[in-house]
Tab-separated table of C-alpha atoms in Angstrom:
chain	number	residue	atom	x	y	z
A	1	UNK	CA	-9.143	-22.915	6.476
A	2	UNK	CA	-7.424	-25.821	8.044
A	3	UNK	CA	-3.832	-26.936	6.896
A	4	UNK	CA	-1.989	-30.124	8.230
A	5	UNK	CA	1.904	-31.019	7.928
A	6	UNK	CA	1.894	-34.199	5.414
A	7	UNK	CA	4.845	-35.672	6.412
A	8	UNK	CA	3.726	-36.487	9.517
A	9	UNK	CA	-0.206	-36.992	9.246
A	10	UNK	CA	-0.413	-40.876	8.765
A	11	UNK	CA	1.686	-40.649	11.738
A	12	UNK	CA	0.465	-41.903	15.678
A	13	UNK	CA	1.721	-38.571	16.974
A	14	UNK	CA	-0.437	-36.466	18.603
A	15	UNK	CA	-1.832	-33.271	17.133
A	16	UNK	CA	-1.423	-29.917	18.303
A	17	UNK	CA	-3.628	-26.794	16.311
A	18	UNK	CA	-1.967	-24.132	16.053
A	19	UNK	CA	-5.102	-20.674	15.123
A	20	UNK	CA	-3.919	-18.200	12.969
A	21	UNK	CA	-6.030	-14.858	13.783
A	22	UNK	CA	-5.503	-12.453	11.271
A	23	UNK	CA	-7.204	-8.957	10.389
A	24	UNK	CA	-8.870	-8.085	7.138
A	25	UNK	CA	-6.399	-6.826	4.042
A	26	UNK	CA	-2.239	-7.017	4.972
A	27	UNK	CA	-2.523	-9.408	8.016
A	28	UNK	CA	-4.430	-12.235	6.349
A	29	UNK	CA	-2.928	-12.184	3.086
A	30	UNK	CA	0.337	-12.200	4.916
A	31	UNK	CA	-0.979	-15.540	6.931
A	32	UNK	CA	-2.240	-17.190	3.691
A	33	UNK	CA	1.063	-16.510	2.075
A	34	UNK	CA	2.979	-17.903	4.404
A	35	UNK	CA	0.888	-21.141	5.152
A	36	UNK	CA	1.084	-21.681	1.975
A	37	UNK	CA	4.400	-21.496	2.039
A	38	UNK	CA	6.345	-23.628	4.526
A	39	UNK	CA	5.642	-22.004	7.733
A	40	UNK	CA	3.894	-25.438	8.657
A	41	UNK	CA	7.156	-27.580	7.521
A	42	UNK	CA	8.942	-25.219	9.320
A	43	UNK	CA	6.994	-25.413	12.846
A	44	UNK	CA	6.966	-29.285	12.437
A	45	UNK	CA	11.020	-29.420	12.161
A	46	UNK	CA	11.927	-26.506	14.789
A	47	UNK	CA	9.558	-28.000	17.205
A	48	UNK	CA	9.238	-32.119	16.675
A	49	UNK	CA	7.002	-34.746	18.661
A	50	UNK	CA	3.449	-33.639	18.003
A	51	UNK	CA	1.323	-33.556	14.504
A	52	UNK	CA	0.887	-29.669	13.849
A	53	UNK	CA	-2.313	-28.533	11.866
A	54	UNK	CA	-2.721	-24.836	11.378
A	55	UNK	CA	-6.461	-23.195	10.890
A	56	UNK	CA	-6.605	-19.434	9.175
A	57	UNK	CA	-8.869	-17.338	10.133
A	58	UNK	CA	-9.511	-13.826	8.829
A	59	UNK	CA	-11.669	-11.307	11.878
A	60	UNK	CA	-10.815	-8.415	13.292
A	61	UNK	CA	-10.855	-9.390	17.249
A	62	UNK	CA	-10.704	-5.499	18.668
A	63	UNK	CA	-12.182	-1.706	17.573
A	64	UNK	CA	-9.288	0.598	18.186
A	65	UNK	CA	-7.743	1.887	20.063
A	66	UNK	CA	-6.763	-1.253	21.849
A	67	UNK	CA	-3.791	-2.278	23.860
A	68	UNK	CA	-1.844	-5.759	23.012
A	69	UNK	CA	-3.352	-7.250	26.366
A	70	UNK	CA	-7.099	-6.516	25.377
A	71	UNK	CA	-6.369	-8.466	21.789
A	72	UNK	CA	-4.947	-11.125	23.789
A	73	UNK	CA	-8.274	-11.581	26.083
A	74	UNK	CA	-9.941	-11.554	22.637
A	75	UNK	CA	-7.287	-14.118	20.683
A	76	UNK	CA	-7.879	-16.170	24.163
A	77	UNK	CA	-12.342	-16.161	23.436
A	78	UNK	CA	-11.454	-17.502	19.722
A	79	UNK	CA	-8.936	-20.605	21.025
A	80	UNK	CA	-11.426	-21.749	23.750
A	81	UNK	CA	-14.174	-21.593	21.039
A	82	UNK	CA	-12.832	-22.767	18.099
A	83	UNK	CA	-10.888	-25.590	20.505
A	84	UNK	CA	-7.489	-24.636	19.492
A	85	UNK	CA	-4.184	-25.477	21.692
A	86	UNK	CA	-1.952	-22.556	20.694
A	87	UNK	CA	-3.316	-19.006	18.807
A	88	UNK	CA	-1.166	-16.260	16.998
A	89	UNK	CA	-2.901	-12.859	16.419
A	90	UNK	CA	-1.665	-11.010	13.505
A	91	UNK	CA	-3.003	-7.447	13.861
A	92	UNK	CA	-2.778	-4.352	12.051
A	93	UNK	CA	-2.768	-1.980	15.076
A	94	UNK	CA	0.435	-0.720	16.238
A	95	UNK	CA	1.175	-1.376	19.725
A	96	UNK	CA	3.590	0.206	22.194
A	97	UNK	CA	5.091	0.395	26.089
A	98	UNK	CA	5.785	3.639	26.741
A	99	UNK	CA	7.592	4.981	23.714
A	100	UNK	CA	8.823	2.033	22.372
A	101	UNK	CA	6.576	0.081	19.851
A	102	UNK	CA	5.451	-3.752	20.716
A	103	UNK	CA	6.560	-5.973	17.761
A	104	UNK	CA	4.941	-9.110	19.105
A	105	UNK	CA	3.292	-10.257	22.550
A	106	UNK	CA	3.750	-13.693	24.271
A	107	UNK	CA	1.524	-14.785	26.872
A	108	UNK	CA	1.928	-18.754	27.787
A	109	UNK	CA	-0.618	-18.816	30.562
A	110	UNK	CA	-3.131	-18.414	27.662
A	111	UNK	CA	-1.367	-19.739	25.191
A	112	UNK	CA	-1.806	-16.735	22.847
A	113	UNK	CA	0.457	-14.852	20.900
A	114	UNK	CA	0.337	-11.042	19.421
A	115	UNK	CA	2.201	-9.746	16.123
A	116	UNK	CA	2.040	-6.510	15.310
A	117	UNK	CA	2.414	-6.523	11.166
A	118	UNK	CA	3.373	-2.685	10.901
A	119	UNK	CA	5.972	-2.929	13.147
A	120	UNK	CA	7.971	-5.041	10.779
A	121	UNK	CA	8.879	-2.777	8.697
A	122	UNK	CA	7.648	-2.300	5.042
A	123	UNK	CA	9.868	-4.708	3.375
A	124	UNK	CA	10.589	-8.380	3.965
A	125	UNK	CA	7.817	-9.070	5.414
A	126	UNK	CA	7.210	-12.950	4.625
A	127	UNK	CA	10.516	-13.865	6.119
A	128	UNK	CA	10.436	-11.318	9.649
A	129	UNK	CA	6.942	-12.466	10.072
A	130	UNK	CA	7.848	-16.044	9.545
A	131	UNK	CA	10.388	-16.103	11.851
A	132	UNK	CA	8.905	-14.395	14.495
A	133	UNK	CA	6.008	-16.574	14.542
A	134	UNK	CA	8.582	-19.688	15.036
A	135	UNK	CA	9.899	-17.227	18.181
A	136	UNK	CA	6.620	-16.521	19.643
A	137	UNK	CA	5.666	-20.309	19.144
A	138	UNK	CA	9.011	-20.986	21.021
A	139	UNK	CA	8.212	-18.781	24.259
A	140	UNK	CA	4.769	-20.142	24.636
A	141	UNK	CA	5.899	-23.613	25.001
A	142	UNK	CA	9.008	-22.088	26.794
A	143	UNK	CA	11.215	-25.184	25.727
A	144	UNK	CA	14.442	-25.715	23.626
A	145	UNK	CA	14.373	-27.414	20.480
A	146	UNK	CA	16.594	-29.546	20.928
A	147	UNK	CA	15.687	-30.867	23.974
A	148	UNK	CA	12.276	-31.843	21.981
A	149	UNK	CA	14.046	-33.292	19.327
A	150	UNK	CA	15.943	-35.438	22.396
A	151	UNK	CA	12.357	-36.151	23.920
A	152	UNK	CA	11.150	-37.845	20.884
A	153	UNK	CA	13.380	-40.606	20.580
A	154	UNK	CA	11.058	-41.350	23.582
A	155	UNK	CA	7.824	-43.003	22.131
A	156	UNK	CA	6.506	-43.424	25.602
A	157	UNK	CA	4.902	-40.050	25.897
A	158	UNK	CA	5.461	-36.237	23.709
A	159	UNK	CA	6.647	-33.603	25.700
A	160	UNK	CA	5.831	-31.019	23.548
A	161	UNK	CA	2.297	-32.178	23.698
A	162	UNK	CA	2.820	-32.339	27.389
A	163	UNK	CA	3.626	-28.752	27.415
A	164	UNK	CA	0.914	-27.371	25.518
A	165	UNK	CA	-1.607	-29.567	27.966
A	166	UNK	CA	-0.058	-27.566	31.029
A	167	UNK	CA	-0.174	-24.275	29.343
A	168	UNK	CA	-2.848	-22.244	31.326
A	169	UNK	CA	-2.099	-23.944	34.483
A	170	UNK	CA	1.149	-22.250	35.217
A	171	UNK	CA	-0.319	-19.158	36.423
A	172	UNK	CA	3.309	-18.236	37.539
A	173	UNK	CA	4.666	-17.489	34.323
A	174	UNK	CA	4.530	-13.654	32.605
A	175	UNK	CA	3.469	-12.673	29.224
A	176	UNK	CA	6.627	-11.239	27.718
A	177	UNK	CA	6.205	-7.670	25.166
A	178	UNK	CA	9.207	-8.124	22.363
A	179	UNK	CA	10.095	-4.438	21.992
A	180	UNK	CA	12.032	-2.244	19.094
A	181	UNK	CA	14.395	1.261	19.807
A	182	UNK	CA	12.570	4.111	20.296
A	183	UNK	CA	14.146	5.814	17.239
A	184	UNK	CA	14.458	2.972	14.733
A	185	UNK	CA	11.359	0.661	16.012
A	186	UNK	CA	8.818	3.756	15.348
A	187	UNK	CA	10.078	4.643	12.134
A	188	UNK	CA	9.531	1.001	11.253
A	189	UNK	CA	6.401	0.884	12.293
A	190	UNK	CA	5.538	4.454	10.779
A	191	UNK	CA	6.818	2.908	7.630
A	192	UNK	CA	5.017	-0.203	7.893
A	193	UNK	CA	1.654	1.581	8.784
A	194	UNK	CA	2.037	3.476	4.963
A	195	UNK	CA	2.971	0.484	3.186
A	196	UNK	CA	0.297	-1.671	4.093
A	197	UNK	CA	-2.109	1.676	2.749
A	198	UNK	CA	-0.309	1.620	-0.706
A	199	UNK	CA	0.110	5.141	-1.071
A	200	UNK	CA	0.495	5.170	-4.948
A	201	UNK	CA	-3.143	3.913	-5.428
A	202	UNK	CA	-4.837	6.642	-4.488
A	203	UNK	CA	-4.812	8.655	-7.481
A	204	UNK	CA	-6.294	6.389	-9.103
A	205	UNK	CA	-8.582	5.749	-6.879
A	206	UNK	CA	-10.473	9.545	-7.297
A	207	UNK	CA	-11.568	9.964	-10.892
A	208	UNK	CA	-13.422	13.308	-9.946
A	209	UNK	CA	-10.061	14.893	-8.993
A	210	UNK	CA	-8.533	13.346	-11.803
A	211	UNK	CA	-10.912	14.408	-14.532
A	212	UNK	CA	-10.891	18.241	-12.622
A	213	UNK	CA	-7.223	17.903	-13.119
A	214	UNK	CA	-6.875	16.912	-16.816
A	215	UNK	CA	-9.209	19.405	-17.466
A	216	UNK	CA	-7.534	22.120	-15.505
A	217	UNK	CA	-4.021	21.327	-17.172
A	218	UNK	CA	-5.191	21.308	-20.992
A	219	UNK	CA	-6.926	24.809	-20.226
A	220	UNK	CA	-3.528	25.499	-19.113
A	221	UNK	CA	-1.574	24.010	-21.564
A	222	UNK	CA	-2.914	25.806	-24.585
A	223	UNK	CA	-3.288	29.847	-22.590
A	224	UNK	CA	0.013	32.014	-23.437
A	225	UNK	CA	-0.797	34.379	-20.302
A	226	UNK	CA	0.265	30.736	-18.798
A	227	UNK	CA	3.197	30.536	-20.534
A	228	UNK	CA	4.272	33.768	-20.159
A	229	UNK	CA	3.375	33.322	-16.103
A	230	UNK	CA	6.123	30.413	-16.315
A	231	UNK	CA	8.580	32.114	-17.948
A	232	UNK	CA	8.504	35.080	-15.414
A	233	UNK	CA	7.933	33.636	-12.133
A	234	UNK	CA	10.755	31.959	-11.787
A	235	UNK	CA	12.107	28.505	-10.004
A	236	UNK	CA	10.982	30.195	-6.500
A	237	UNK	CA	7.657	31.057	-7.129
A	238	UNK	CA	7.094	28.236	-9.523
A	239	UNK	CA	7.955	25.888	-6.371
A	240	UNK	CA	5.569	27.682	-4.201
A	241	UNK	CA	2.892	27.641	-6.642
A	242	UNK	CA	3.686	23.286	-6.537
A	243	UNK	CA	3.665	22.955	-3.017
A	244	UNK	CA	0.603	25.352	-2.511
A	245	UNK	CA	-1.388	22.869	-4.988
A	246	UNK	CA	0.028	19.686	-3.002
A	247	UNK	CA	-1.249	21.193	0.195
A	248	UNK	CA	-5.015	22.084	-0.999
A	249	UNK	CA	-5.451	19.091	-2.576
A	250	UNK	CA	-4.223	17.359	0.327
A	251	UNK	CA	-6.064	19.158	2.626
A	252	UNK	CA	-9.523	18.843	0.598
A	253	UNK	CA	-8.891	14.877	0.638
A	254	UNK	CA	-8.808	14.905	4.514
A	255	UNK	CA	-10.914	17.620	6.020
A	256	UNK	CA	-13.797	16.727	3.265
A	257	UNK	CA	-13.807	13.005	4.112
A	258	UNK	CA	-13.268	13.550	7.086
A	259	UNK	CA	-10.256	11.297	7.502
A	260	UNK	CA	-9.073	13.039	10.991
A	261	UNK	CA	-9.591	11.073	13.611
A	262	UNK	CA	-10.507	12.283	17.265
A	263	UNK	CA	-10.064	10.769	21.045
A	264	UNK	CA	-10.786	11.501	24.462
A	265	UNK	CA	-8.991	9.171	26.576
A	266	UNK	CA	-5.400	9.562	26.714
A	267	UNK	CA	-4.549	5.801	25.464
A	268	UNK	CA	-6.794	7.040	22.322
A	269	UNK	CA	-5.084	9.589	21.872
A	270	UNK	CA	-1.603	8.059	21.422
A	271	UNK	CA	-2.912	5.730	18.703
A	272	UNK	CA	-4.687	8.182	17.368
A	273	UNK	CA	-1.860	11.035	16.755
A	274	UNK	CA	-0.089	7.412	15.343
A	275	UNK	CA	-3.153	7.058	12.874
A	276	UNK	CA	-3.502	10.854	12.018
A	277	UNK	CA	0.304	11.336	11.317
A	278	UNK	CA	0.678	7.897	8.999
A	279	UNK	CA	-2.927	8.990	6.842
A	280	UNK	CA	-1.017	12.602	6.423
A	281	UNK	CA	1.955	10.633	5.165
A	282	UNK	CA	-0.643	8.233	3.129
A	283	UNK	CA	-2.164	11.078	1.075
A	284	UNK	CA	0.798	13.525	0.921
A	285	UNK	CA	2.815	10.325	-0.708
A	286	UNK	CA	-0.738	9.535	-2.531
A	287	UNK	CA	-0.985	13.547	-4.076
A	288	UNK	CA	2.908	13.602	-5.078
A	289	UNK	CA	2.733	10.685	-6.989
A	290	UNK	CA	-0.224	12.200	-8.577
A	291	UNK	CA	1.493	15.236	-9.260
A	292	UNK	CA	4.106	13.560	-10.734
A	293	UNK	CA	2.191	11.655	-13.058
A	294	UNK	CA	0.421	14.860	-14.086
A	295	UNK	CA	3.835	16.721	-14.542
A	296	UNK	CA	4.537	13.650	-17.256
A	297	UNK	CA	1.460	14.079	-18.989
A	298	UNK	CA	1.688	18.046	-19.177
A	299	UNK	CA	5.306	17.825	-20.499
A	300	UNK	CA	4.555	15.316	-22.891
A	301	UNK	CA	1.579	17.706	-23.658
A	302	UNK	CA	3.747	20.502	-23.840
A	303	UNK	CA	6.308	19.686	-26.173
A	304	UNK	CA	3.321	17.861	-28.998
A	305	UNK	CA	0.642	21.003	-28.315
A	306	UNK	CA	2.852	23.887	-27.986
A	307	UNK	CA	4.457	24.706	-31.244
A	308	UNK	CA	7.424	26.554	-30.852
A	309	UNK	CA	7.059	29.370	-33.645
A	310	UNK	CA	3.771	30.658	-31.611
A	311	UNK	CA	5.680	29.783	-28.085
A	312	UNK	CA	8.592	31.953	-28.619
A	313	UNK	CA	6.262	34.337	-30.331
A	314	UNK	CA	4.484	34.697	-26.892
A	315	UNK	CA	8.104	34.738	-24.716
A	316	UNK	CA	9.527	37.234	-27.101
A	317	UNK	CA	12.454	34.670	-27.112
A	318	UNK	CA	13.302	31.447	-28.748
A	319	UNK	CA	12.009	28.680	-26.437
A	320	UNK	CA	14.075	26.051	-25.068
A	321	UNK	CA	13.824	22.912	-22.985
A	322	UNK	CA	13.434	24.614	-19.903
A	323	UNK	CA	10.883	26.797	-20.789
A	324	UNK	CA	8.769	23.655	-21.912
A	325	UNK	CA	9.506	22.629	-18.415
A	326	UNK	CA	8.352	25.822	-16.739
A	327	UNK	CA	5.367	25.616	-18.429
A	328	UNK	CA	4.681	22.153	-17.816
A	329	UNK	CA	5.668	22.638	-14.137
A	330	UNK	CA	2.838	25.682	-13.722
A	331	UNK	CA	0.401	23.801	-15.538
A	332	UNK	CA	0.763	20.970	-13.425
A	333	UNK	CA	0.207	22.724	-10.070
A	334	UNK	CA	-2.654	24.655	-11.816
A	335	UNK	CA	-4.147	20.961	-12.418
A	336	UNK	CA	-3.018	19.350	-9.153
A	337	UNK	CA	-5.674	22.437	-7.892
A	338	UNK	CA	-8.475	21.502	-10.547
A	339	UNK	CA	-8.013	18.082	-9.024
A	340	UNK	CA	-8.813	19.542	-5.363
A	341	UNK	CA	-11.497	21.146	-6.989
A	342	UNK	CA	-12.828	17.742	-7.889
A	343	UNK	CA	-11.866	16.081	-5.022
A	344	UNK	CA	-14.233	18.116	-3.253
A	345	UNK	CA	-17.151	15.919	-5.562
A	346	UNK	CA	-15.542	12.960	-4.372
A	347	UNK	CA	-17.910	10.916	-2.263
A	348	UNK	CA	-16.236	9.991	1.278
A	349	UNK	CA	-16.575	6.374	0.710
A	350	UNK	CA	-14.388	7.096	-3.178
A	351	UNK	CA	-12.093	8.963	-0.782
A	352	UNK	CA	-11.627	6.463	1.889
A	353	UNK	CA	-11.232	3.765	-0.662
A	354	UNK	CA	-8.591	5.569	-2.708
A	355	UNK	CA	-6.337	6.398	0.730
A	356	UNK	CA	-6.726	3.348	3.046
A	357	UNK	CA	-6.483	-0.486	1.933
A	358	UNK	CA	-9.972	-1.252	3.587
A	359	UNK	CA	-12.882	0.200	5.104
A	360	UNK	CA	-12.878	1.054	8.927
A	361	UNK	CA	-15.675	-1.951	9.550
A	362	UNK	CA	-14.119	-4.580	8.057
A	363	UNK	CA	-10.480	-3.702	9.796
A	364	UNK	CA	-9.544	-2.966	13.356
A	365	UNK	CA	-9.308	0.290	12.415
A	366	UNK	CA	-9.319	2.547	9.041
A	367	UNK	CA	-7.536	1.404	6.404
A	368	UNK	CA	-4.219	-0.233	7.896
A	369	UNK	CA	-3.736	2.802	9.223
A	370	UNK	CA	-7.134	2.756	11.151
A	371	UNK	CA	-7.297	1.144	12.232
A	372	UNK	CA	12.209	-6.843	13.326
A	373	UNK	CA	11.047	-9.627	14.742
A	374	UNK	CA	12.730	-10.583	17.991
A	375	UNK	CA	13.546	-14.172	19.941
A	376	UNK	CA	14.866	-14.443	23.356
A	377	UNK	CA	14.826	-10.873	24.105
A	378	UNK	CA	12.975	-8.611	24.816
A	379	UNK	CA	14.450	-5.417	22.539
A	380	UNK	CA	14.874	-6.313	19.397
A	381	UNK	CA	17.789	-4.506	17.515
């Protein structure tokens, strides 16, 4: 997919391609969004004298675990063979130097560029990624804007063209890592990581578990040992009985797709805890909003199926709003476990499809998980 700034195409400048590398699911529908956009306008005005022309191009360059210098190597294979001048690498893996996470990666000798989509954060994305982009762009070519924009009232030759030629034959120049706090910058990317997996689909992703669980709650609904269960346990136990049901059904989801991953090497590993921690957070997140849709539904089913002559016949006691919401509260938990039950049926491939946003093969690594931005410096705040 090859896009071209108009303004300046019937133009004698020269042109400089800019690759776009971007993984399967978040990354590349981030990239088409924002070419689409104005992120070519934008390049052409921050950095004037040369014909820009972006090409898209959706591939996972690494397996994890990986390490930001190991996608640049790859990013560098893809510009040499698809002929490109310049290459940014939007990637789904989350990167770090020691503790602190790697928002983006600039090396000019190669004339490659890493940007680590989770560690943006989950919100704003279009904007921090656009902008960092123009950043990265900016310490490849290591010049000043508007020192270009002074070098093109020269028609005699383009020095941003110039620059590009020479990048690669500098071998004196570093590759600069734009980092985040410790604190902050994980917790962005931790947040980032769940986003991109969409948390709230995965309920309906699993129609085993949900069929166990409407089955489970409408036995419950209509048994008055149930209701009188709810009325005596109490908030305590009835919060117990919640959580218990979040955690098996939880549980069940991972251990029985096997959605743990394992490493040996101690660079795996880091990633790895990373992965394991955000697809706890994914599915936990995934089985409250289930619950919470099945503590709608068995309220709802509670006040039209429970008729309140034969309720507080049960209780002993007229019923009120609360105990409707007892008993909707135990027969929700109760159902939340008939939906473990049939999350057990689940295939893993339903499983894997319900709690990641692509499969491990397509992505550099499962789901995004398996698998802001900063200029000038190299911390971001």
């Amino acid at each position: 997919m090859e896009f071209e700034d108009e303004a300046s195409s019937s133009g004698d400048e020269p042109a400089v391609v800019l690759g776009v590398v971007a993984a399967p699911g978040q990354p590349i529908g981030l990239a088409r969004k924002l070419v689409d956009a104005d992120l070519i306008e934008h390049v052409q005005t921050t950095f004037p004298g040369a014909r820009w022309q972006v090409e898209v191009m959706e591939v996972s360059v690494v397996q994890p675990p990986a390490t930001d210098a190991q996608i640049v190597d790859a990013a560098r294979d893809l510009l040499l063979e698809r002929e490109w001048d310049l290459v940014v690498c939007l990637t789904d893996l989350p990167l770090h130097v020691g503790r602190r996470p790697v928002v983006a990666h600039a090396n000019a000798v190669h004339g490659v560029a890493v940007l680590s989509v989770p560690a943006l954060g989950p919100t704003g994305l279009r904007q921090r990624t656009r902008g960092t982009v123009v950043g990265l762009l900016a310490q490849l070519l290591g010049a000043d804007a508007d020192d270009l924009r002074e070098h093109q009232k020269s028609p005699s030759r383009s020095p941003l063209r110039h620059r590009v030629r020479q990048l690669g034959t500098d071998t004196d120049e570093e590759s600069t890592a734009f980092t985040a706090r410790v604190l902050t910058g994980n917790l962005r990317l931790l947040t980032g990581m769940v986003r991109a997996n969409r948390p709230w689909r995965l309920a309906l992703g699993l129609t085993r578990a949900l069929t166990g669980a409407i089955a489970a709650g409408v036995f419950a609904l209509v048994t008055a040992d149930i209701w009188l269960l709810a009325d005596t346990f109490g908030w305590v136990r009835l919060t117990g009985v919640a959580v218990g049901s979040i955690v098996a059904i939880t549980a069940t989801l991972i251990i029985g797709a096997d959605l743990w991953e394992r490493g040996s090497s101690r660079q795996s590993r880091e990633q790895i805890v990373l992965f394991n921690t955000v697809t706890v957070i994914t599915v936990v997140l995934g089985v409250a909003a289930f619950y919470a849709a099945l503590f709608v539904l068995a309220t709802a089913g509670a006040l039209c199926l429970v008729v309140p002559q034969v309720f507080g016949d049960a209780l002993g006691h007229d019923p009120g709003i609360t105990d409707y919401l007892e008993v909707a509260w135990l027969t929700c938990s109760l159902a939340t476990v008939g939906g473990a039950l049939g999350a057990g049926l689940e295939t893993d491939e339903a499983v894997r499809d319900a709690a990641y946003t692509q499969h491990p093969a397509e992505s550099v690594w499962r789901g995004t998980p398996r698998r802001s931005g900063c200029h000038g410096s190299r911390n971001s705040r």
